[in-house]
mmCIF file of C-alpha atoms and ligand atoms in Angstrom:
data_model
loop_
_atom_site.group_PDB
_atom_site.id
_atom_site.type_symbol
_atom_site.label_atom_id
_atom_site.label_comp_id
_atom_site.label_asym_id
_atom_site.label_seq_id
_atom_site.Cartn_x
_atom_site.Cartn_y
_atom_site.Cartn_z
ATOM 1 C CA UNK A 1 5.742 22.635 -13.182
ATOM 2 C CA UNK A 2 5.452 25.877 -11.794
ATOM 3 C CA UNK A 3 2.018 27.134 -9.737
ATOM 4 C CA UNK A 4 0.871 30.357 -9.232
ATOM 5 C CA UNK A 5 0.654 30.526 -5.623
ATOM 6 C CA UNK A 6 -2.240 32.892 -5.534
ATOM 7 C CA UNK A 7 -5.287 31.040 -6.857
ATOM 8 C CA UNK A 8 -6.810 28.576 -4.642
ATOM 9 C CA UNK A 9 -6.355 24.941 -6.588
ATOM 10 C CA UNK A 10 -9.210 23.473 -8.512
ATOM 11 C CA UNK A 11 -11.689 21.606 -6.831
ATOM 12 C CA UNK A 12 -11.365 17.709 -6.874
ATOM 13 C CA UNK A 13 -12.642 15.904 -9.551
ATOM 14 C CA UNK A 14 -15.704 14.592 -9.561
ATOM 15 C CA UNK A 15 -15.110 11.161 -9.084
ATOM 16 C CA UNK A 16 -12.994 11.945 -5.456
ATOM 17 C CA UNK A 17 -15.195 11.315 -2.971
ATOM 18 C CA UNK A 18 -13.994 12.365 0.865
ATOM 19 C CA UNK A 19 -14.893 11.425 4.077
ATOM 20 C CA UNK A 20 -16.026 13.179 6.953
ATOM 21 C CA UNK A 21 -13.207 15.540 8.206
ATOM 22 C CA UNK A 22 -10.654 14.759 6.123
ATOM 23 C CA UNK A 23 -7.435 15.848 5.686
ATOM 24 C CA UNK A 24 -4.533 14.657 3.458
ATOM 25 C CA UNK A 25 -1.600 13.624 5.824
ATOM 26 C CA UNK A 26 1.641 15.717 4.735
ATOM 27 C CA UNK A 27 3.430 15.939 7.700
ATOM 28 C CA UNK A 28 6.334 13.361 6.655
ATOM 29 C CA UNK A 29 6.037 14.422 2.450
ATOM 30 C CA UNK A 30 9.194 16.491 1.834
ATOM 31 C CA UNK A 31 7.733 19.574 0.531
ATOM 32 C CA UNK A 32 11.739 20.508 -1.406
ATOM 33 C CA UNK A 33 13.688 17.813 -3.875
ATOM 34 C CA UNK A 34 17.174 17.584 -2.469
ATOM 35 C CA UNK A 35 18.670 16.254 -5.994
ATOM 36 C CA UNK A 36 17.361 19.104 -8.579
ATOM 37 C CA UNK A 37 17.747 16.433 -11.544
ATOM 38 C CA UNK A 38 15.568 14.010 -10.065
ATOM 39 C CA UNK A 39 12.102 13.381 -10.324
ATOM 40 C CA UNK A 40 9.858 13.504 -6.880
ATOM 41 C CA UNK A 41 8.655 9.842 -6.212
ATOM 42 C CA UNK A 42 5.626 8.930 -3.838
ATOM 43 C CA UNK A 43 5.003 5.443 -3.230
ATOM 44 C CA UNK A 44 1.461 4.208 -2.407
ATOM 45 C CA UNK A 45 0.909 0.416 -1.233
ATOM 46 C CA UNK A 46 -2.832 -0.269 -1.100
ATOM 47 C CA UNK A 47 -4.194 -3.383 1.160
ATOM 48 C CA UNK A 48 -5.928 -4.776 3.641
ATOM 49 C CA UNK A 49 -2.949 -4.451 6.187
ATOM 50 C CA UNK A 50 -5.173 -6.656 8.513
ATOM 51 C CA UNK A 51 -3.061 -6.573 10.798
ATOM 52 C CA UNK A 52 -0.218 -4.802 9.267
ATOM 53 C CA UNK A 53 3.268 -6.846 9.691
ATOM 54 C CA UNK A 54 7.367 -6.138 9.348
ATOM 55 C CA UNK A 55 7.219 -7.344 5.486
ATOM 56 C CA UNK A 56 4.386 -4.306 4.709
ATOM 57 C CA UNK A 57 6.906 -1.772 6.094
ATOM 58 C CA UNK A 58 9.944 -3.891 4.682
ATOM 59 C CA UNK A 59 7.977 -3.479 0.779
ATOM 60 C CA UNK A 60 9.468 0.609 1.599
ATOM 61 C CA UNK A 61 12.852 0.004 2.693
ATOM 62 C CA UNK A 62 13.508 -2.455 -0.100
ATOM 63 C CA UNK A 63 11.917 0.627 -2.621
ATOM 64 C CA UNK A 64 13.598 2.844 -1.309
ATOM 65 C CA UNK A 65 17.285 1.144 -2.081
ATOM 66 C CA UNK A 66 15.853 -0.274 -5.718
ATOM 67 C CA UNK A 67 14.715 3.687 -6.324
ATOM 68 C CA UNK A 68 17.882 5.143 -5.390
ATOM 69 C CA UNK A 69 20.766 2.568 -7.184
ATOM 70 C CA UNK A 70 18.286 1.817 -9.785
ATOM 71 C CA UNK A 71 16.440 5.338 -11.117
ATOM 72 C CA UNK A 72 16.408 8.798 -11.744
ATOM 73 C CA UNK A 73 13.100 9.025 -9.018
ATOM 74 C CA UNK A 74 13.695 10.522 -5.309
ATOM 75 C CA UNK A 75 11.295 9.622 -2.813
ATOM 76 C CA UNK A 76 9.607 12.413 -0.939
ATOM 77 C CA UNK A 77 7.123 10.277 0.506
ATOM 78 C CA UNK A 78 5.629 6.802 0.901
ATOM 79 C CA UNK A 79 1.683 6.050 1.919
ATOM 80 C CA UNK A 80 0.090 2.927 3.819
ATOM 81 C CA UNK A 81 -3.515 3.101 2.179
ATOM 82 C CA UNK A 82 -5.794 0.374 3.996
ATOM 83 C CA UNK A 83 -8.635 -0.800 1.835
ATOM 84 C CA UNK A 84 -12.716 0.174 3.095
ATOM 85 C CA UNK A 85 -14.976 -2.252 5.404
ATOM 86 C CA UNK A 86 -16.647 -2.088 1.945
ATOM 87 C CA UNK A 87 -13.909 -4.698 0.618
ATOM 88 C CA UNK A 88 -14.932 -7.161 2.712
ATOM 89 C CA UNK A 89 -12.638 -9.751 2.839
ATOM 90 C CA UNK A 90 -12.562 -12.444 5.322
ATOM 91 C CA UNK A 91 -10.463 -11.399 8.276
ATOM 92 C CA UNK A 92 -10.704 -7.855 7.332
ATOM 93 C CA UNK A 93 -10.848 -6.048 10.946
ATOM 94 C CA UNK A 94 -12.578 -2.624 11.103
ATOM 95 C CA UNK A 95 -11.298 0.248 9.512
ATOM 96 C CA UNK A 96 -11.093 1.840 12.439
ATOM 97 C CA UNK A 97 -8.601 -0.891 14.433
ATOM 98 C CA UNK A 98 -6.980 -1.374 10.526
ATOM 99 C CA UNK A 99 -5.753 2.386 10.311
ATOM 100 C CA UNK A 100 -4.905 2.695 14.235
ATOM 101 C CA UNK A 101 -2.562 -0.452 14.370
ATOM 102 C CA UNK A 102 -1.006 1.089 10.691
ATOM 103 C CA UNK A 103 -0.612 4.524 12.464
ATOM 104 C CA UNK A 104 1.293 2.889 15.389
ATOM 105 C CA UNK A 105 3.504 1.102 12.893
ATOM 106 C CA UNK A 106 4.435 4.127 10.756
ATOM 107 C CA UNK A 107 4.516 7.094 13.373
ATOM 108 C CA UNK A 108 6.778 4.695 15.795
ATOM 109 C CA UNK A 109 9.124 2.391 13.569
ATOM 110 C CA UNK A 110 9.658 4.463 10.628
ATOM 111 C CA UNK A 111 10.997 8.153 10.087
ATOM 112 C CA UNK A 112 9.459 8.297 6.635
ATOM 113 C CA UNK A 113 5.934 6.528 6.698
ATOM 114 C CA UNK A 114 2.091 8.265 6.783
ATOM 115 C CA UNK A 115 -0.856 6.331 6.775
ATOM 116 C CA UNK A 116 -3.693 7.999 4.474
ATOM 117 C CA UNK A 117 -7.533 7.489 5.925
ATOM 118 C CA UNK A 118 -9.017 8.483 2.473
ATOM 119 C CA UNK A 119 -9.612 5.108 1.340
ATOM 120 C CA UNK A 120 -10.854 3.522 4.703
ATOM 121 C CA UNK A 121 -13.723 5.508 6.345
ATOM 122 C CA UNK A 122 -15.191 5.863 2.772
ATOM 123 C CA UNK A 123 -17.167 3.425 -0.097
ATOM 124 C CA UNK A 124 -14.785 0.954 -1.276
ATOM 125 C CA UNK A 125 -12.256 3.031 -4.021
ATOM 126 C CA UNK A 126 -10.779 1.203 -6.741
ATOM 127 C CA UNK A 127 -6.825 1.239 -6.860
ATOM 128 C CA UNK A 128 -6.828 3.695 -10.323
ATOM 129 C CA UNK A 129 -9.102 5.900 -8.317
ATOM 130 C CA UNK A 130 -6.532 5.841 -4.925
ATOM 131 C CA UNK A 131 -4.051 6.844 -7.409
ATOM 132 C CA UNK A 132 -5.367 9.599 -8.757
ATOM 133 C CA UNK A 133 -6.711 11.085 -4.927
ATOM 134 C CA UNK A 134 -2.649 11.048 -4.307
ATOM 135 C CA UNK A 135 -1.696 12.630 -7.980
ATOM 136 C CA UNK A 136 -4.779 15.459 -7.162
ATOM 137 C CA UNK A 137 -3.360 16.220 -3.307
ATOM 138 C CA UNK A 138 0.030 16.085 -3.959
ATOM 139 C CA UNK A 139 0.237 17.682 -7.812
ATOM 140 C CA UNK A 140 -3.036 20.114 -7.672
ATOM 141 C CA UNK A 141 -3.638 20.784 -4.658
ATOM 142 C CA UNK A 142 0.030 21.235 -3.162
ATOM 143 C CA UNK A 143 1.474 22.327 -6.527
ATOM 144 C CA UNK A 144 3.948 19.814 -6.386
ATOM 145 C CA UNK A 145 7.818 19.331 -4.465
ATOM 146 C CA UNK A 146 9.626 22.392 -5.166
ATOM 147 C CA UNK A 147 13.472 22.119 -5.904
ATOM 148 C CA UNK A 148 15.673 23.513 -2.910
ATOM 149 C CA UNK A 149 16.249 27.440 -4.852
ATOM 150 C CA UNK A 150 12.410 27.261 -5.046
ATOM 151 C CA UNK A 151 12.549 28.200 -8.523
ATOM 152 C CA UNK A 152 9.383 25.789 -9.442
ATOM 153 C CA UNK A 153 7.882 23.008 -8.650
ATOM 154 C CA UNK A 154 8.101 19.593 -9.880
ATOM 155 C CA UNK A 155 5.234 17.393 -10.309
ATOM 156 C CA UNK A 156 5.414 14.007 -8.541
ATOM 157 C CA UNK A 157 5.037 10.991 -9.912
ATOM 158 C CA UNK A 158 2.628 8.580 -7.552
ATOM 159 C CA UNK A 159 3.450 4.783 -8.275
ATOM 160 C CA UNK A 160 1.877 1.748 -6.732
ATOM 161 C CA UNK A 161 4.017 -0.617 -4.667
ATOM 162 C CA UNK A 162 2.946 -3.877 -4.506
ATOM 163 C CA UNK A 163 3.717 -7.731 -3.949
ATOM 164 C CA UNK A 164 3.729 -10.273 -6.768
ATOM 165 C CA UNK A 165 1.193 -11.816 -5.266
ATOM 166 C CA UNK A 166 -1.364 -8.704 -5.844
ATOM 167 C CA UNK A 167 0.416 -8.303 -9.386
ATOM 168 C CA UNK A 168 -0.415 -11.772 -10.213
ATOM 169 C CA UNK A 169 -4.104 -11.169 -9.520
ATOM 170 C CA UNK A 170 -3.886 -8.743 -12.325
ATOM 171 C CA UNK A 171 -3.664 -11.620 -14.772
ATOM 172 C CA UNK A 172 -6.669 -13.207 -13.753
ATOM 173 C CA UNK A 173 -10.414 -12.467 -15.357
ATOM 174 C CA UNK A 174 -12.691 -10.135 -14.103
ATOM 175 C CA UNK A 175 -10.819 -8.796 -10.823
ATOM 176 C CA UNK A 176 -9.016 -5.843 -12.229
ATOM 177 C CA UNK A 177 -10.808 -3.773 -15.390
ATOM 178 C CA UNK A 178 -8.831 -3.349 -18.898
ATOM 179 C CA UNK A 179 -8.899 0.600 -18.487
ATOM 180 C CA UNK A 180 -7.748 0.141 -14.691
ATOM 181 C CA UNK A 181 -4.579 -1.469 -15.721
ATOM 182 C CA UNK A 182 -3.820 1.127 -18.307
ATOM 183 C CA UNK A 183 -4.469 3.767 -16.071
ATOM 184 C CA UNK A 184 -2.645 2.303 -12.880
ATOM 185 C CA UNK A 185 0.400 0.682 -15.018
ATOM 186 C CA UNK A 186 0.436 2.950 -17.938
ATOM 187 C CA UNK A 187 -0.125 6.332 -16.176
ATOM 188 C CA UNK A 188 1.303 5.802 -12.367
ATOM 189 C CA UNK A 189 3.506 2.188 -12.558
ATOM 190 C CA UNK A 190 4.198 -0.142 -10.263
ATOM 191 C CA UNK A 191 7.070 -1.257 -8.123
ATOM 192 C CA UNK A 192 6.457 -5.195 -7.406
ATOM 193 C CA UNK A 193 8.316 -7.018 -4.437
ATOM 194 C CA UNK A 194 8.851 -10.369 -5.064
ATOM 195 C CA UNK A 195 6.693 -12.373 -2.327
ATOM 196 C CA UNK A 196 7.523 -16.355 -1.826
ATOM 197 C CA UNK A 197 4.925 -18.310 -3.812
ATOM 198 C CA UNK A 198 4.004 -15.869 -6.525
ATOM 199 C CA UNK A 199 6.308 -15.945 -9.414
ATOM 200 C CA UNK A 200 6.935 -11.960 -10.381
ATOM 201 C CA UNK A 201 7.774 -13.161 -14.063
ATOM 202 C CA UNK A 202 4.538 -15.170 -14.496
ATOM 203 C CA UNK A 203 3.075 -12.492 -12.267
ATOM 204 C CA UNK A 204 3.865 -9.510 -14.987
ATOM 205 C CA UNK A 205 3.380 -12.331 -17.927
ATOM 206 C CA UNK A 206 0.640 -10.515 -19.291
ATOM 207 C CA UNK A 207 1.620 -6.802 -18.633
ATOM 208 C CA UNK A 208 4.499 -6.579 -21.272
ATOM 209 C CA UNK A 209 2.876 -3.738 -22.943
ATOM 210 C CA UNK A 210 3.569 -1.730 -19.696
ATOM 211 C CA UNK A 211 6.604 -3.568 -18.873
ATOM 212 C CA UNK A 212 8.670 0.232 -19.382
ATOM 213 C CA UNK A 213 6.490 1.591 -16.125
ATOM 214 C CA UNK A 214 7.227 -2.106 -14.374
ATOM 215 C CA UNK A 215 9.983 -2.184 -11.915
ATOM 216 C CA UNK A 216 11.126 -6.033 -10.223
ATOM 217 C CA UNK A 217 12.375 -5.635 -6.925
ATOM 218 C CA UNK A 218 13.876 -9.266 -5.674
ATOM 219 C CA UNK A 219 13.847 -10.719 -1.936
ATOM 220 C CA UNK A 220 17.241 -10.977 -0.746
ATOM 221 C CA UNK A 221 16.123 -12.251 2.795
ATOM 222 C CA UNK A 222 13.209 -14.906 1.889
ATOM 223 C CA UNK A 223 10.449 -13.922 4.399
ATOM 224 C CA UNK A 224 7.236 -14.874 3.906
ATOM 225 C CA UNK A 225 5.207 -12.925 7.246
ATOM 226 C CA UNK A 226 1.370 -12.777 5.749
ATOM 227 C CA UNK A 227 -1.190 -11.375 7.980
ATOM 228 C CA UNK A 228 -2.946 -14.279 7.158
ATOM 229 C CA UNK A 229 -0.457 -16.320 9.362
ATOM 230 C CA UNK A 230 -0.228 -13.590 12.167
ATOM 231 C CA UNK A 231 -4.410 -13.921 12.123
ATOM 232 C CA UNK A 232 -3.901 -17.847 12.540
ATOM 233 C CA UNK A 233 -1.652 -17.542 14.914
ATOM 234 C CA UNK A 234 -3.580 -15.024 17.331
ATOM 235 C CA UNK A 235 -6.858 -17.492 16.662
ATOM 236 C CA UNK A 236 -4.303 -20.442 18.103
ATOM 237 C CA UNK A 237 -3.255 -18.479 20.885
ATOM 238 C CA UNK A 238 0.318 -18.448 19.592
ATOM 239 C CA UNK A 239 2.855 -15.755 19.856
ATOM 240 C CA UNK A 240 3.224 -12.708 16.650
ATOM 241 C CA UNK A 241 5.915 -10.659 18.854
ATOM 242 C CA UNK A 242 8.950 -10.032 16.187
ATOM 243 C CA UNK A 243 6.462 -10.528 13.069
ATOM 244 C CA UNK A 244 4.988 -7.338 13.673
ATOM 245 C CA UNK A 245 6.341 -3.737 15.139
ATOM 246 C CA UNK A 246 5.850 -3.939 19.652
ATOM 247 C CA UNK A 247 3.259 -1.352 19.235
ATOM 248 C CA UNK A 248 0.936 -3.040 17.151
ATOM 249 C CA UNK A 249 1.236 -6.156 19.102
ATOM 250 C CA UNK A 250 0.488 -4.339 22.399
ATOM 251 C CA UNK A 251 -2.683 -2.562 19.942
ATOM 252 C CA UNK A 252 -4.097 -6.420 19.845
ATOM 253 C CA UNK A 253 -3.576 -7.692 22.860
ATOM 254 C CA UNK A 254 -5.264 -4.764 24.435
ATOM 255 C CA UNK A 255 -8.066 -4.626 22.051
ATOM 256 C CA UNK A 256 -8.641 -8.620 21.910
ATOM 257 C CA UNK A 257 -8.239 -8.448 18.527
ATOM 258 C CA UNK A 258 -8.596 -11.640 16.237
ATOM 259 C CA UNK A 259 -9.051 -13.802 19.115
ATOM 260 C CA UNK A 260 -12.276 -15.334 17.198
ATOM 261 C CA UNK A 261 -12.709 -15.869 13.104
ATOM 262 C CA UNK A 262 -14.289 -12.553 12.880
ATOM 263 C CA UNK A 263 -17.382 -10.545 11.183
ATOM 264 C CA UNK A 264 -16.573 -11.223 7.277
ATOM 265 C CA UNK A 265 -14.668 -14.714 7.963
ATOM 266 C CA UNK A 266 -17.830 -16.418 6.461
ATOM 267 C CA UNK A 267 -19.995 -13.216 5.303
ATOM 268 C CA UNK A 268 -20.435 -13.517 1.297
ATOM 269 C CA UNK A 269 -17.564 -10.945 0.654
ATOM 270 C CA UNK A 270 -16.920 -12.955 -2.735
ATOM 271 C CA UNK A 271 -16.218 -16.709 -3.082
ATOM 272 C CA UNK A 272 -12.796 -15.883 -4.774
ATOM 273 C CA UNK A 273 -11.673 -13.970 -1.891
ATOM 274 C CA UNK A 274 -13.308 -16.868 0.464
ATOM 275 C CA UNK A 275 -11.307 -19.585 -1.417
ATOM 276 C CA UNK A 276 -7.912 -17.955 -1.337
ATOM 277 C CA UNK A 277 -8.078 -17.184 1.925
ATOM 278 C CA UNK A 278 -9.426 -20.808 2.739
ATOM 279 C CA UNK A 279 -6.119 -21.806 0.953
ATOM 280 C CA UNK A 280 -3.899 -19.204 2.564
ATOM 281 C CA UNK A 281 -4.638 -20.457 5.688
ATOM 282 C CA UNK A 282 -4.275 -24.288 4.756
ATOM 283 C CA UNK A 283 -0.863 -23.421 4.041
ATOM 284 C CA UNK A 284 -0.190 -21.442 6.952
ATOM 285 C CA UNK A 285 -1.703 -24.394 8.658
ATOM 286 C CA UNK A 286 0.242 -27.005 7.284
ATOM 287 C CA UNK A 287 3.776 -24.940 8.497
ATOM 288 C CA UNK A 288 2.435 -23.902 11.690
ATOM 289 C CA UNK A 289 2.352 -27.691 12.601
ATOM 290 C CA UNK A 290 5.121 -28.582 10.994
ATOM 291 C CA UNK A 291 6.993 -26.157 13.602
HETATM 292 N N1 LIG B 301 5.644 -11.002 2.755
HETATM 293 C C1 LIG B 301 5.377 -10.138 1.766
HETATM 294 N N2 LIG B 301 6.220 -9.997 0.713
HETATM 295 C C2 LIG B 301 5.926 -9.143 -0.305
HETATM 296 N N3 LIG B 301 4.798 -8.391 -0.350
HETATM 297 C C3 LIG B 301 3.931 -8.475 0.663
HETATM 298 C C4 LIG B 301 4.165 -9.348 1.786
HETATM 299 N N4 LIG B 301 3.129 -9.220 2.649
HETATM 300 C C5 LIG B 301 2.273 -8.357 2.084
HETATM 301 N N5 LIG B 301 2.732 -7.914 0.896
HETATM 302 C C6 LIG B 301 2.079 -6.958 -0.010
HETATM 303 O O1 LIG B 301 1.523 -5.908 0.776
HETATM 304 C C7 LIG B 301 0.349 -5.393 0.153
HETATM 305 C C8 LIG B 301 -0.797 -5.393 1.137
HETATM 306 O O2 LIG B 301 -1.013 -6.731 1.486
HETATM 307 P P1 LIG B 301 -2.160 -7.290 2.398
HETATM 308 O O3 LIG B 301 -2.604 -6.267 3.372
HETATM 309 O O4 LIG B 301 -3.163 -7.929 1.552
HETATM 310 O O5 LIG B 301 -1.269 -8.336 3.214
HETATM 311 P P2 LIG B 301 -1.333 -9.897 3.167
HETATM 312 O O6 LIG B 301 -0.293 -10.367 4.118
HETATM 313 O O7 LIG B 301 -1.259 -10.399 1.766
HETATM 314 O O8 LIG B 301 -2.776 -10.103 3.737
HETATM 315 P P3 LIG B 301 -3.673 -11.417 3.843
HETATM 316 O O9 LIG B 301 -2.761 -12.491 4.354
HETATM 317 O O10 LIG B 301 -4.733 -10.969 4.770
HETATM 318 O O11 LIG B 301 -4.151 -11.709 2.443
HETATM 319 C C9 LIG B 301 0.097 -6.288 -1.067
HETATM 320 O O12 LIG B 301 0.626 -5.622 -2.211
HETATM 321 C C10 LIG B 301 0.904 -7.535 -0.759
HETATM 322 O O13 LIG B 301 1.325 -8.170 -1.955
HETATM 323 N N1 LIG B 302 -9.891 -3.370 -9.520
HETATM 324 C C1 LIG B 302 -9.190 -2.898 -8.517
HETATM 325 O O1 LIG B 302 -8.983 -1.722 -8.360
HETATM 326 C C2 LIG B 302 -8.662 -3.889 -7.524
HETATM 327 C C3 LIG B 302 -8.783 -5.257 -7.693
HETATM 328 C C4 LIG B 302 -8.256 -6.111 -6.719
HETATM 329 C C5 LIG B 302 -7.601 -5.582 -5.619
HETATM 330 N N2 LIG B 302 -7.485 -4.214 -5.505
HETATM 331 C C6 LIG B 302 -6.820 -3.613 -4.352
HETATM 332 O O2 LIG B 302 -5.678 -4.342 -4.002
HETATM 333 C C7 LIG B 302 -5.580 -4.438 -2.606
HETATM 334 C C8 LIG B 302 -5.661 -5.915 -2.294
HETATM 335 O O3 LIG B 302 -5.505 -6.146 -1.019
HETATM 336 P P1 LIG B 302 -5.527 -7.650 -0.519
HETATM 337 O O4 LIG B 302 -4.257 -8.276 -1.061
HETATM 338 O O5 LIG B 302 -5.529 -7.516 0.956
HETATM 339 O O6 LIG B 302 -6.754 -8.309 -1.083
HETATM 340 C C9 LIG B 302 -6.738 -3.634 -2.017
HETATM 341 O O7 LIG B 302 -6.274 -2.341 -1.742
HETATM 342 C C10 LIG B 302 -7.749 -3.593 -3.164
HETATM 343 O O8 LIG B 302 -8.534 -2.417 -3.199
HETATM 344 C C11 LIG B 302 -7.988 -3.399 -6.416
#
């Protein structure tokens, strides 16, 4: 896609709504495709990232080697986006604390990584509409990655990256809408890391139509870090070091965070979300005292 460089882009659409003082982070996008034949690739992983551990950052890396033996894509970029207050899920710390202990992670493990605000410090945003803030920035309102002669400009294609465990959720009634899936899965795709305990073939069961836009990306080191765990573990007093990057450790321990069950632990943030994490933890329980 070419742009003309002159006219200013076209203003958001209507359904983007922006923050206060907001600006998309670029400074890690590569701006120029190295590989002229390939197709820019930006990878967005959406989540709580309450705290955010080794196996979010990991979900990259392993993309990153899938994307390059396994498709025509190149990756010019890849985007932490942690979910609003607004989701309210128990043991969701503030925004605020959320996108700090991210930004620590990305800026000082990771020569790649940005951390986008957009979703945050706002309303909560549906995933379809997170996708389509990144295909606006990066395809409207940049033009696009330009190929290294500078002869045009490419558009990117934004894709979700995701665990099976999020995927699986997909299946289930009422938490994801008919039109989001088609948008998200048959507009952007989806790369899916397989995550211990949710099954990525019974995960994408009921997705075959957009199986084409569907990419499987197996463990090959079992690891099953939640932040679910990590949030147990700081409530028991127990050591996280090595489960998440130094930085964000040091983040907690200075800010006191998750010493207590916190503000949405018990708050009505949805009974589903209440009962899985009730379970979560059970099971995190049960192999904490095994240990
Ligand atoms: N160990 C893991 N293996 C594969 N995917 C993971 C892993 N941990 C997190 N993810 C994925 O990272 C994304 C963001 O996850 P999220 O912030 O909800 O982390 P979580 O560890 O599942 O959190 P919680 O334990 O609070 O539910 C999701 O797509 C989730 O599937
Ligand atoms: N309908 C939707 O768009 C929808 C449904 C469920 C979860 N999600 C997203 O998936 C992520 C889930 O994160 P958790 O695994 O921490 O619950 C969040 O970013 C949330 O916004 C989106």
């Amino acid at each position: 896609m070419s742009s003309d460089m002159n006219s200013s882009p076209p203003p958001p659409p209507a359904v983007l709504s922006y923050p206060p003082n907001y600006t998309f982070p670029t400074h890690r996008l590569s701006r120029v495709l190295r590989n002229p034949d390939k197709q820019p690739l930006v990878l967005v992983a959406c989540g709580s990232f309450s705290p955010v551990t080794y196996l979010h950052l990991r979900m990259f890396e392993m993309a990153k080697d899938y994307v390059r033996q396994n498709t025509d894509f190149e990756i010019v970029g890849g985007y932490l986006s942690p979910v609003s207050d607004q989701y309210k899920k128990p043991g969701l710390l503030s925004a605020h604390h959320r996108v700090n202990m991210c930004n620590l992670a990305a800026e000082q493990t990771s020569q790649w990584l940005m951390v986008d605000p957009w979703e945050a410090f706002q309303s909560y945003q549906r995933t379809a509409v997170v996708l389509d803030h990144f295909e606006y920035e990066i395809n409207t309102r940049l033009g696009g990655i330009a190929t290294a002669d500078g002869a045009e400009k490419k558009p990117a294609r934004v894709m979700l990256l995701a665990g099976s465990d999020l995927i699986a959720t997909m299946s289930e009634p009422g938490v994801w809408s008919e039109p989001d899936l088609d948008h998200i899965l048959g507009r952007y795709g989806v790369l899916i890391i397989e995550r211990a305990g949710a099954d990525m073939d019974q995960a994408i069961d009921s997705l075959a139509r957009w199986r084409h836009n569907i990419h499987l990306i197996h463990q090959l080191v079992q690891n099953d870090v939640s932040s679910t765990k990590v949030r147990l573990f700081l409530r028991r007093g127990l050591s996280v070091r090595y489960l998440l990057p130094a930085p964000v450790v040091d983040y907690i321990e200075e800010h006191g965070l998750y010493m207590d069950d916190g503000p949405n632990a018990s708050a009505a943030s949805g009974a589903v979300a209440a009962e899985k994490e009730k379970g979560k933890e059970k099971e995190a329980s049960t192999s904490t005292a095994a240990c």
